[in-house]
Coordinates of C-alpha atoms and ligand atoms in Angstrom, one line a residue:
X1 CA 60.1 96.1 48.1
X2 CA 61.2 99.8 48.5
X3 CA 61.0 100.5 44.4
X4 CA 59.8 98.7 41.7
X5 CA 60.2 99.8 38.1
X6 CA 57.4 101.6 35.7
X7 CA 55.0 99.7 33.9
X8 CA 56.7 98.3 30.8
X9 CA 55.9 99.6 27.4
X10 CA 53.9 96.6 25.4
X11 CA 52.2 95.4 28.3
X12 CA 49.2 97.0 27.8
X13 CA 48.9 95.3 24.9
X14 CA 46.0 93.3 24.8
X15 CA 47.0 91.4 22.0
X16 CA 49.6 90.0 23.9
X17 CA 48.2 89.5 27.7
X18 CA 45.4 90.8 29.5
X19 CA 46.0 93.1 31.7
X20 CA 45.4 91.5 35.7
X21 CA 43.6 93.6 37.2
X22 CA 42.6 91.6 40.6
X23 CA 44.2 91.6 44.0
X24 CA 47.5 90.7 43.6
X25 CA 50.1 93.1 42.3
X26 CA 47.4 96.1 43.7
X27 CA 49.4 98.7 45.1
X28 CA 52.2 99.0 42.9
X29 CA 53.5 100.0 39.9
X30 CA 54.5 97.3 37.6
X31 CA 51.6 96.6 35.2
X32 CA 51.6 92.9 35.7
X33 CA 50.3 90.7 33.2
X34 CA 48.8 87.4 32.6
X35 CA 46.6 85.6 30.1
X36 CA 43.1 84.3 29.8
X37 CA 42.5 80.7 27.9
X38 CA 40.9 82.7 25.3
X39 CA 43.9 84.7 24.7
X40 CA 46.0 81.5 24.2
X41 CA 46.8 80.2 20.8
X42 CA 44.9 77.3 19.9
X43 CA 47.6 74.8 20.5
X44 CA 48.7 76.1 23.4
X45 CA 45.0 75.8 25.0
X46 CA 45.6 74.1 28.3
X47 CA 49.3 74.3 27.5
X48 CA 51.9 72.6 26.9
X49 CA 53.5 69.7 28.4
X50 CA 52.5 66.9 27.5
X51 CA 51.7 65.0 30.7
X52 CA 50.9 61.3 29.3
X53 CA 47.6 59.7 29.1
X54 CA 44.6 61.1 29.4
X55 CA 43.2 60.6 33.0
X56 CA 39.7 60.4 33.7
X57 CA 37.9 63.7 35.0
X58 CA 35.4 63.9 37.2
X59 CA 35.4 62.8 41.1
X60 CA 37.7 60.8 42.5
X61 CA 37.5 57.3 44.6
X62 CA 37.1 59.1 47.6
X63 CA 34.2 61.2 46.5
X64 CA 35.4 64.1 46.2
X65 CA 37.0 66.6 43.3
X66 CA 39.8 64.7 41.3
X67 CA 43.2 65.5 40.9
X68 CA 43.1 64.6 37.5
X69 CA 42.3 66.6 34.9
X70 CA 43.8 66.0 30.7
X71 CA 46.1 68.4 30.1
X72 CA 47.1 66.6 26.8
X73 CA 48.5 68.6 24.4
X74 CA 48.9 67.2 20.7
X75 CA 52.5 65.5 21.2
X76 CA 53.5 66.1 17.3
X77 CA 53.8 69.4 17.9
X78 CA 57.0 69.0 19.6
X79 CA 59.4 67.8 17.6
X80 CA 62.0 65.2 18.7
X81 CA 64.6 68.2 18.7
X82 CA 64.5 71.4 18.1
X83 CA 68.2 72.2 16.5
X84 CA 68.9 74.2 13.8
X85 CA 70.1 71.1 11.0
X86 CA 72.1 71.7 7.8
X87 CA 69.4 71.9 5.1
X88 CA 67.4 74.0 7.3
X89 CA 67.3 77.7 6.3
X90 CA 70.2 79.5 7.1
X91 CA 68.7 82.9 8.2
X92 CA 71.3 85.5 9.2
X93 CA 74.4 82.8 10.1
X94 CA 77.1 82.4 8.7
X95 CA 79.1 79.3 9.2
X96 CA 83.4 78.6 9.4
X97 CA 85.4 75.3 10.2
X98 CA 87.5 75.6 12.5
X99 CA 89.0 72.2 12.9
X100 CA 89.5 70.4 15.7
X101 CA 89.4 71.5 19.5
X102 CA 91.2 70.2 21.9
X103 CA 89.0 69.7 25.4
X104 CA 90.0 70.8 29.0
X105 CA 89.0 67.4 30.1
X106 CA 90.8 65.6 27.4
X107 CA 90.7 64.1 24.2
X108 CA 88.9 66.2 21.4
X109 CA 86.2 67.6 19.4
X110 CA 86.5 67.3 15.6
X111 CA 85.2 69.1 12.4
X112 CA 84.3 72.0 14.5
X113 CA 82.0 74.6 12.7
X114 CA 81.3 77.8 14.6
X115 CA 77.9 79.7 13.3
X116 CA 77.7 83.5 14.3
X117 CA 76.1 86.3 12.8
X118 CA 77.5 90.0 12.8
X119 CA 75.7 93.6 12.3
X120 CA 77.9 96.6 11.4
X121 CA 81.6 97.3 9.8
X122 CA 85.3 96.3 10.9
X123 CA 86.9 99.3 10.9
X124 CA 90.5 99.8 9.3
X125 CA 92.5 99.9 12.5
X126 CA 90.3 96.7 13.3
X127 CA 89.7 98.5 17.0
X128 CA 85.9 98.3 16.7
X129 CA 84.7 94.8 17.3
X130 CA 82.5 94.0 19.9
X131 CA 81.7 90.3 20.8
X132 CA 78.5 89.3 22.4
X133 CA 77.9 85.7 24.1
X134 CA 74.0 84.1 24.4
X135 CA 73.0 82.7 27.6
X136 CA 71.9 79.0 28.0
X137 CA 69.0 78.8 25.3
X138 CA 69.5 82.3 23.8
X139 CA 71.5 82.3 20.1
X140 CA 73.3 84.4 17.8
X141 CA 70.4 86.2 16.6
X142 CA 70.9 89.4 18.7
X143 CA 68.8 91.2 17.2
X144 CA 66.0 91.1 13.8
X145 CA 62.8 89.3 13.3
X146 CA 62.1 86.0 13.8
X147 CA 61.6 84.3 10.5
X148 CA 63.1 81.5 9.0
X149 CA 65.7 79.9 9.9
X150 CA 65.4 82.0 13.4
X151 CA 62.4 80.6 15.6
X152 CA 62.6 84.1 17.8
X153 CA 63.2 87.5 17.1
X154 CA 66.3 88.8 18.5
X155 CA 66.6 88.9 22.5
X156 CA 68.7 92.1 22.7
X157 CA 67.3 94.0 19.8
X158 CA 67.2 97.2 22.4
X159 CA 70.5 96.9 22.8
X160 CA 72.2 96.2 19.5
X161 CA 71.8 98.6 16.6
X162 CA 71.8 101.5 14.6
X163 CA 71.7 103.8 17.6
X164 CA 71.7 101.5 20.2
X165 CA 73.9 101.5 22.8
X166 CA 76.3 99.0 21.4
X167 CA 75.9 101.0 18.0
X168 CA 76.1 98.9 15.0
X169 CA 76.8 102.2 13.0
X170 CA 79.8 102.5 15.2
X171 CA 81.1 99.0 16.1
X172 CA 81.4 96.0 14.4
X173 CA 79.1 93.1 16.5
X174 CA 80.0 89.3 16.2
X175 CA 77.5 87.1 18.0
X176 CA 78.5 83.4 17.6
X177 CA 76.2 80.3 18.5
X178 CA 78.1 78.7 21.7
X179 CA 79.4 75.4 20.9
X180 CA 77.1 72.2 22.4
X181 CA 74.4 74.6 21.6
X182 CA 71.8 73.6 18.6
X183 CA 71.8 76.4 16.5
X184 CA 74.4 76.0 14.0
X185 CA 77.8 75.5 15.9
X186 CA 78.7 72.1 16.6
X187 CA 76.6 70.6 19.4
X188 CA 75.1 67.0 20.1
X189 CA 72.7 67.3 17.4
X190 CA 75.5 67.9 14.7
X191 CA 76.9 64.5 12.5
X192 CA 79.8 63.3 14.7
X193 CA 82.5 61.3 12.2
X194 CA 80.5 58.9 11.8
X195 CA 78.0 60.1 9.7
X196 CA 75.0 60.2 13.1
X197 CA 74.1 62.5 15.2
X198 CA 76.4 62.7 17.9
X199 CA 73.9 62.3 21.1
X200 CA 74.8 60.3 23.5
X201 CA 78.6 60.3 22.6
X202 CA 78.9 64.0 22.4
X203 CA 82.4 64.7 25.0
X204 CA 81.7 66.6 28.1
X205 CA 82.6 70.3 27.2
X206 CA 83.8 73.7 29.7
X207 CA 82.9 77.1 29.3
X208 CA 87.0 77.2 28.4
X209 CA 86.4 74.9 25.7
X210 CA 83.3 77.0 24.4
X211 CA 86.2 80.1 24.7
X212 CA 88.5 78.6 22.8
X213 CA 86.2 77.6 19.7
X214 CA 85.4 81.6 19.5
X215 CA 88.8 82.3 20.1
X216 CA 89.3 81.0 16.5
X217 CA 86.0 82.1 15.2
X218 CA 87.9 85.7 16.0
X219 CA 90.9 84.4 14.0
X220 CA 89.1 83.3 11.6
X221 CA 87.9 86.7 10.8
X222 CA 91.1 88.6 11.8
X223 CA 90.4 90.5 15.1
X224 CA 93.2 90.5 17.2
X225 CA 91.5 92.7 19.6
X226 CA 87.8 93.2 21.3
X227 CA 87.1 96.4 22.0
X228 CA 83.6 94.9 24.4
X229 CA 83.6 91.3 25.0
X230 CA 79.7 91.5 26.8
X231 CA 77.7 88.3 28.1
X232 CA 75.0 87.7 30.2
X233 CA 74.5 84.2 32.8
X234 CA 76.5 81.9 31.0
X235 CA 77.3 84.4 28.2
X236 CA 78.8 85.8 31.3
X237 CA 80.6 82.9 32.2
X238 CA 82.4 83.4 28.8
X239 CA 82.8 86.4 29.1
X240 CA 84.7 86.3 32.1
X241 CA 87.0 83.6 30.8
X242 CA 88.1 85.3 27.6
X243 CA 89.5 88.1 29.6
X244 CA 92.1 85.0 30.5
X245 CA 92.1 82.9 27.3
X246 CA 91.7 85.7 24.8
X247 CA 95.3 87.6 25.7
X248 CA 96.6 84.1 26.4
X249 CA 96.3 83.6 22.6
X250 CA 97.3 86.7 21.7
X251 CA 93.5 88.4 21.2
X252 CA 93.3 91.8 23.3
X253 CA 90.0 91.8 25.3
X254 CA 90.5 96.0 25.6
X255 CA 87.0 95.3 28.2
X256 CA 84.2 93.0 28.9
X257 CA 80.7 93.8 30.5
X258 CA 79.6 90.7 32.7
X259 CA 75.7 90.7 33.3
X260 CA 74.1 88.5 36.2
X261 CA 76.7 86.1 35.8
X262 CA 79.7 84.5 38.5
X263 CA 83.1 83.5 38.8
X264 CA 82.4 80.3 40.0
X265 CA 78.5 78.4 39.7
X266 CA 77.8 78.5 43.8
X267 CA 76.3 75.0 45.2
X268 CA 73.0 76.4 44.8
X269 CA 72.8 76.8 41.0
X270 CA 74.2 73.5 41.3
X271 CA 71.2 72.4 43.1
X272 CA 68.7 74.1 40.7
X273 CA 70.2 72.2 37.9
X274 CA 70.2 69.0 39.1
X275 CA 66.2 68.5 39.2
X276 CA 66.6 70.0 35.5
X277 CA 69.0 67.2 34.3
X278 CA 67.2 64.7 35.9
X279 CA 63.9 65.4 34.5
X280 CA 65.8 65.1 31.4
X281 CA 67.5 61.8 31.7
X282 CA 63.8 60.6 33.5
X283 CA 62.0 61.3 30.3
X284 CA 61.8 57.7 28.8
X285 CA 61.9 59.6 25.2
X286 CA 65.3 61.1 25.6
X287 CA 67.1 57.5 25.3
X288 CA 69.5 58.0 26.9
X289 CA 70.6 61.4 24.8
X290 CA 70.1 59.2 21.5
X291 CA 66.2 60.3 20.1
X292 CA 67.6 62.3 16.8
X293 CA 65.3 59.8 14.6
X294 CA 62.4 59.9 16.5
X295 CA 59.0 60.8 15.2
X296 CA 57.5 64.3 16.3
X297 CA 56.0 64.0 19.7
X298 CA 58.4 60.6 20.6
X299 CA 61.1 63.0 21.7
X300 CA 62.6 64.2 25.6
X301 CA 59.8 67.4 25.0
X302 CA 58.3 66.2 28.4
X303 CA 61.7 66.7 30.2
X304 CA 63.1 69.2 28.7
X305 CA 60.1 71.5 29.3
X306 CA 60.1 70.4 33.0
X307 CA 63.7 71.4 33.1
X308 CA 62.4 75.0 31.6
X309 CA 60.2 75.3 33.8
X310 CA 62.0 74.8 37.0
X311 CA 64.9 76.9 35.1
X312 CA 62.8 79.5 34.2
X313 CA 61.3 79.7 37.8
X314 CA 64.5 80.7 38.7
X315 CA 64.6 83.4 36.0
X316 CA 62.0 85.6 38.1
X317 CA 61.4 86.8 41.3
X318 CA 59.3 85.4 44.5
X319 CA 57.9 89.2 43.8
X320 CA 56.7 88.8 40.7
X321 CA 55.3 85.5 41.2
X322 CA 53.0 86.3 43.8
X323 CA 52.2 90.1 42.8
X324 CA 51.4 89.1 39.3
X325 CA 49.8 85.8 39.2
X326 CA 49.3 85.2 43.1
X327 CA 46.4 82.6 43.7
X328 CA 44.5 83.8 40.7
X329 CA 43.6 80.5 38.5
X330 CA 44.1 80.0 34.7
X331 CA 41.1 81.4 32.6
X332 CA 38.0 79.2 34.0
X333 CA 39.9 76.5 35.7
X334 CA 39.4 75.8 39.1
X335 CA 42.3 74.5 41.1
X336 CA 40.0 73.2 43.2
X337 CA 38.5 70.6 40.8
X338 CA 41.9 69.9 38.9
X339 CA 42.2 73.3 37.4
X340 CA 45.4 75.1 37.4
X341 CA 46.7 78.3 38.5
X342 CA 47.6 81.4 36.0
X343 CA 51.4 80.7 37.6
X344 CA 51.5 76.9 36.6
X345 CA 49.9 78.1 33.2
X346 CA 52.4 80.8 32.5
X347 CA 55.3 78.1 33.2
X348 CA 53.7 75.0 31.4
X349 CA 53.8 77.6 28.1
X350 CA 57.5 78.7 28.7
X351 CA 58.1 75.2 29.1
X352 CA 56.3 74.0 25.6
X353 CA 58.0 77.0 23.5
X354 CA 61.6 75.8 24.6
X355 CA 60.6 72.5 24.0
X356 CA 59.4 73.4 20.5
X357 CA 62.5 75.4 19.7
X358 CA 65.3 73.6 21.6
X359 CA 67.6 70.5 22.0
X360 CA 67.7 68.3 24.8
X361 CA 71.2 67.1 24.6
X362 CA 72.5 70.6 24.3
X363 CA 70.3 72.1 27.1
X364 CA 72.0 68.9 29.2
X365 CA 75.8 69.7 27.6
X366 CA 75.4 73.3 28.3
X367 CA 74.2 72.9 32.1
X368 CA 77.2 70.6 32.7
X369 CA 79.1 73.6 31.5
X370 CA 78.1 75.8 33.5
X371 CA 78.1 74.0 36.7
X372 CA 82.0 72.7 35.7
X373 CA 82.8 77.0 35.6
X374 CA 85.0 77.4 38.2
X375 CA 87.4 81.1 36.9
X376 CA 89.7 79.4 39.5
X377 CA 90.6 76.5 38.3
X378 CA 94.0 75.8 38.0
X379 CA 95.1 79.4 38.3
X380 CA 95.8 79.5 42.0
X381 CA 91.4 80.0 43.4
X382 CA 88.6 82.3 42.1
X383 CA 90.3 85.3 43.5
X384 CA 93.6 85.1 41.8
X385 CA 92.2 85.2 38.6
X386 CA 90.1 87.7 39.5
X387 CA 92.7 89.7 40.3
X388 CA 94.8 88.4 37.1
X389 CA 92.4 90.2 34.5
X390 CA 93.8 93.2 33.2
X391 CA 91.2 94.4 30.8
X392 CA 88.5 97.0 31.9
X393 CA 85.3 95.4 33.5
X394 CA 81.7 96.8 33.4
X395 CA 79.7 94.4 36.4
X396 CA 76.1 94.3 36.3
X397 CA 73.8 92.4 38.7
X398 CA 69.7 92.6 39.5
X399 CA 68.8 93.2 42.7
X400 CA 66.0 90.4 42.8
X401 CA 68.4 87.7 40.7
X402 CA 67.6 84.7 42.8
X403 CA 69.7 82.3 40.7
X404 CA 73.3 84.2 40.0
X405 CA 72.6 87.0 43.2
X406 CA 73.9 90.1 43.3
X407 CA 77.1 89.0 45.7
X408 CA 78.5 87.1 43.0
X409 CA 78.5 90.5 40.9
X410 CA 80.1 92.2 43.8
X411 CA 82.6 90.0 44.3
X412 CA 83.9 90.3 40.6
X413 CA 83.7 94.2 40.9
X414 CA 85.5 94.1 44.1
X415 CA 88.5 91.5 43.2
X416 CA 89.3 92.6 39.5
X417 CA 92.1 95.7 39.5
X418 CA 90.4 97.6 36.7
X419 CA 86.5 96.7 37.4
X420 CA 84.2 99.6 38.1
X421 CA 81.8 99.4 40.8
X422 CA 79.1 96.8 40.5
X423 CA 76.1 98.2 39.1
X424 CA 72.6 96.8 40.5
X425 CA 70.0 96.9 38.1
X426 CA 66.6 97.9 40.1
X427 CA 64.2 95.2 38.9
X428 CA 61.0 92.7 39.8
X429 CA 61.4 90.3 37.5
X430 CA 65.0 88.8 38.6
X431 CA 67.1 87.6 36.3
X432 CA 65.7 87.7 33.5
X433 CA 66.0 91.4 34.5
X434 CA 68.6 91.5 31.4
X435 CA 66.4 90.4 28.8
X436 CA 63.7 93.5 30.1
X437 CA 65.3 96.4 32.1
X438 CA 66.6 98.1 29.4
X439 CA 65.9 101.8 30.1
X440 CA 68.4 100.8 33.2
X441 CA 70.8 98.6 31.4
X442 CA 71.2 100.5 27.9
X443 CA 72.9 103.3 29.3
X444 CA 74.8 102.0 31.7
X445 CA 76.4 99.8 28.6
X446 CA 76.3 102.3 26.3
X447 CA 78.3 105.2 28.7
X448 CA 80.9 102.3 29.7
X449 CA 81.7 101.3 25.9
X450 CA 82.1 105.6 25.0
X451 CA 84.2 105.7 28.1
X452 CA 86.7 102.7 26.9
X453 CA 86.2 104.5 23.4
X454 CA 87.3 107.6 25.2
X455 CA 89.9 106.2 27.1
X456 CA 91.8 104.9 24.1
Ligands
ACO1 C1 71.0 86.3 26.6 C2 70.1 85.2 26.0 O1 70.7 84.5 25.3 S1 68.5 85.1 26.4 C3 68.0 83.6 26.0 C4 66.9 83.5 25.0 N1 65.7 84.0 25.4 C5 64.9 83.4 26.3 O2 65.1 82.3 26.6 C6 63.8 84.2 26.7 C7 62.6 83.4 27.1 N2 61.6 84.3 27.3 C8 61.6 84.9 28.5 O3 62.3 84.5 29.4 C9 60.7 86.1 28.6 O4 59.6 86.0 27.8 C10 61.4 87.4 28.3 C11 62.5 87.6 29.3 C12 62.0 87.4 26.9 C13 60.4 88.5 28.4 O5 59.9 88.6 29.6 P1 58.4 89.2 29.7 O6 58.2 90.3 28.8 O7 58.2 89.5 31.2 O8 57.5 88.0 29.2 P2 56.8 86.9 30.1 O9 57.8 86.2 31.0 O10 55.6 87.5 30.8 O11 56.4 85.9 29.0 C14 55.4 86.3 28.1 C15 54.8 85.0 27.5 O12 54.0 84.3 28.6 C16 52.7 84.2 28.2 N3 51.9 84.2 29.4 C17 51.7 85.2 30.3 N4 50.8 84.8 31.2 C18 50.5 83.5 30.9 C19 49.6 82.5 31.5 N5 48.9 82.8 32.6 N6 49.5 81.3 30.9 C20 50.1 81.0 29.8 N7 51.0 81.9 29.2 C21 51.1 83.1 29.7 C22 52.4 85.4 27.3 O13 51.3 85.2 26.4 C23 53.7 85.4 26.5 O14 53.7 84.4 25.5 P3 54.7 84.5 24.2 O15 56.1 84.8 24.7 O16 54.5 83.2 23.5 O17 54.1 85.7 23.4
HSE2 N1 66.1 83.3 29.6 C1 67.5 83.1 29.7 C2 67.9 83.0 31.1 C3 69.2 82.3 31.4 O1 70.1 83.3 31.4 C4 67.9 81.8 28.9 O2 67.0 81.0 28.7 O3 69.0 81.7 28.5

């Protein structure tokens, strides 16, 4: 790797990780971290998935060490879903009906309620609204603490605010909860007509469908024009579509930012998420999508935290894996007798906090979505509607993005007529390069949304 980025402020905090200071990772600059088993919370001890039954330690048949070590983790800490419900605090959302939406693939979704959350002031001329769109697990909580009614704090806190460079002082930000998601807006865990939780009945859904339910969110709260529609992965996938939809019905999208996102999901996303949903529809607890009354710890937290964890492998880089955790093991544990490595330990507890915080249903309805994106469909292939968009167009890739790579970024800078060129953000950590790099990726959003400003 020819440059990798300074150490990260925080990580030197030993509340948080210890710093590793052996082999791997020696030589450069990124202050890689990972934990020791004391550092881990007491539920989290030998994290997180639970993995069934207890197995016997000790030596196997053949005489020597056994495979099978307990890695049980107390199952009621997971609960059977873990949606935001009516009844539950309401934090920072605020909540409006927008009726019925019709799907791309036919039929419809009723009652729809969109849940969003917005920082800042709509000016008079209404010319200062900015929407941004979550990726696949994030929310509408941008930015603030966690606390109730928000199990994290926000994801982009560096990059929304007083200050920041999408200035709340300045702009008026609108982040709505995507709908199939489970954090307000309507989404599998949400009462379907019928009074239960829709589950297994909840209707396919498109990232066009997801568009149009913010498309009236927006006029819902009067803006007739974005002045930044900015998303990243599959808020990039919206993104890219509203710059179609939005001026279809009449909403000006005067620029959008897409962030380590795609036109089109290539066959190898495709591939990644196939492993993901079936680990989901495996897990005996998930019922077929129908587990909304079952007991904490009798839910799909098994697959759904596999899922994560092959999702969230895709998230970082080859780079980081083996820099920062190489072959070290977890804490005491000997992979040798059973014991895991610090990389299987680091992935086991992304894997239990999304299966504490998430919904299994939505993280299968939002997959689908993404895999279905195609920008091309029905307007004439990919490039056409590439080179249909008319509003301005900020592209930002990561160099090390394994999952959406920086070709797909290129390609959208390259086709659209008013795109600038693609900007690579200079990471190690892949794609999840958007939720860290932001000495690299404030700016660059900050100068493009004063330049459109400018431009006016
Ligand atoms: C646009 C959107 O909508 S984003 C979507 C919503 N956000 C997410 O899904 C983000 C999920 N989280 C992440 O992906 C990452 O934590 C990021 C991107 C936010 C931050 O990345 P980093 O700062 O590099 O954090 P990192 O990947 O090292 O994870 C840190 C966690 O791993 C833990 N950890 C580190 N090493 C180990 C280990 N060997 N064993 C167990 N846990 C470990 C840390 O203790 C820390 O735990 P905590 O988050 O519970 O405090
Ligand atoms: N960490 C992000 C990555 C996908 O963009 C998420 O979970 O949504």
């Amino acid at each position: 790797m020819s440059e990798v980025p300074a150490p990260r402020p925080g990580c030197d905090d030993p509340s948080r990780a210890a710093v590793d200071t052996r082999a791997p990772g020696a030589g450069t600059s990124v202050q890689w971290t990972t934990m020791t088993d004391e550092q881990q919370r007491p539920g989290d001890r030998t994290d997180d998935v639970d993995r069934g039954a207890p197995q016997p330690q000790g030596w196997s048949r053949s005489g020597g060490p056994s495979r099978a070590q307990s890695r049980r983790l107390d199952p009621t800490t997971f609960p059977a879903s873990g949606a935001w419900r009516p009844g539950d605090p309401v934090g920072d959302r605020q909540h409006v009906e927008i009726g019925a939406l019709e799907l791309e693939g036919g039929g419809q979704l009723p009652g729809v309620q969109v849940a969003y959350e917005s920082w800042g002031t709509l000016n008079d001329r209404r010319d200062n609204a900015v929407l941004v769109l979550h990726a696949l697990t994030g929310d509408s909580h941008v930015t603030g603490e966690a606390g109730p009614g928000h199990p994290t704090a926000g994801w982009w806190s560096e990059m929304v605010g007083p200050g920041a460079p999408i200035d709340t002082d300045r702009y008026y930000v609108v982040a709505p909860n995507v709908v199939g998601g489970c954090q307000g807006s309507t989404g599998p865990s949400s009462l379907a007509p019928d009074g239960a939780p829709w589950g297994s009945a909840f209707p396919i859904i498109t990232v066009r469908d997801q568009v149009a339910a913010e498309i009236e969110l927006s006029r819902s709260l009067g803006i007739t024009s974005w002045a930044l529609v900015v998303g990243a992965s599959m808020g990039g996938l919206r993104a890219l579509e509203w710059t179609l939809l939005g001026p279809e019905a009449g909403i000006e999208v005067e620029s959008a930012a897409i962030i380590a996102s795609a036109a089109q999901t290539p066959g190898d996303q495709i591939a990644w998420a196939h492993p993901q949903l079936t680990a989901i529809h495996a897990d005996p607890r998930f019922r077929g999508g129908d587990y909304y009354d079952a007991a904490d710890g009798d839910g799909p937290h098994v697959g759904l935290g596999i899922a994560r964890s092959i999702a969230h492998t895709t998230y970082r880089s080859a780079l980081e894996f083996d820099e920062r955790f190489g072959r070290i093991p977890q804490g005491g544990d000997d992979p040798m007798h059973g014991g895991r490595f610090a990389v299987q330990s680091y992935l086991d507890h992304h894997a239990s906090k999304l299966a504490r915080r998430f919904d299994a249903n939505s993280y299968v309805v939002l997959t689908e979505s993404m895999l279905t994106h195609d920008l091309g469909r029905d307007r004439g292939g990919v490039t056409t509607a590439l080179q249909s968009i008319r509003s301005r167009v900020l592209v930002v890739g990561v160099d090390t993005d394994r999952l959406f790579l920086p070709a797909e970024s290129e390609r959208i800078a390259r086709e659209v007529p008013r795109a600038e060129p693609v900007r690579l953000l200079r990471s190690a950590y892949g794609h999840d390069g958007f939720l860290i790099e932001f000495d690299q990726l404030g700016p660059i959003v900050g100068e493009f949304l004063a330049g459109v400003h400018k431009r006016r």
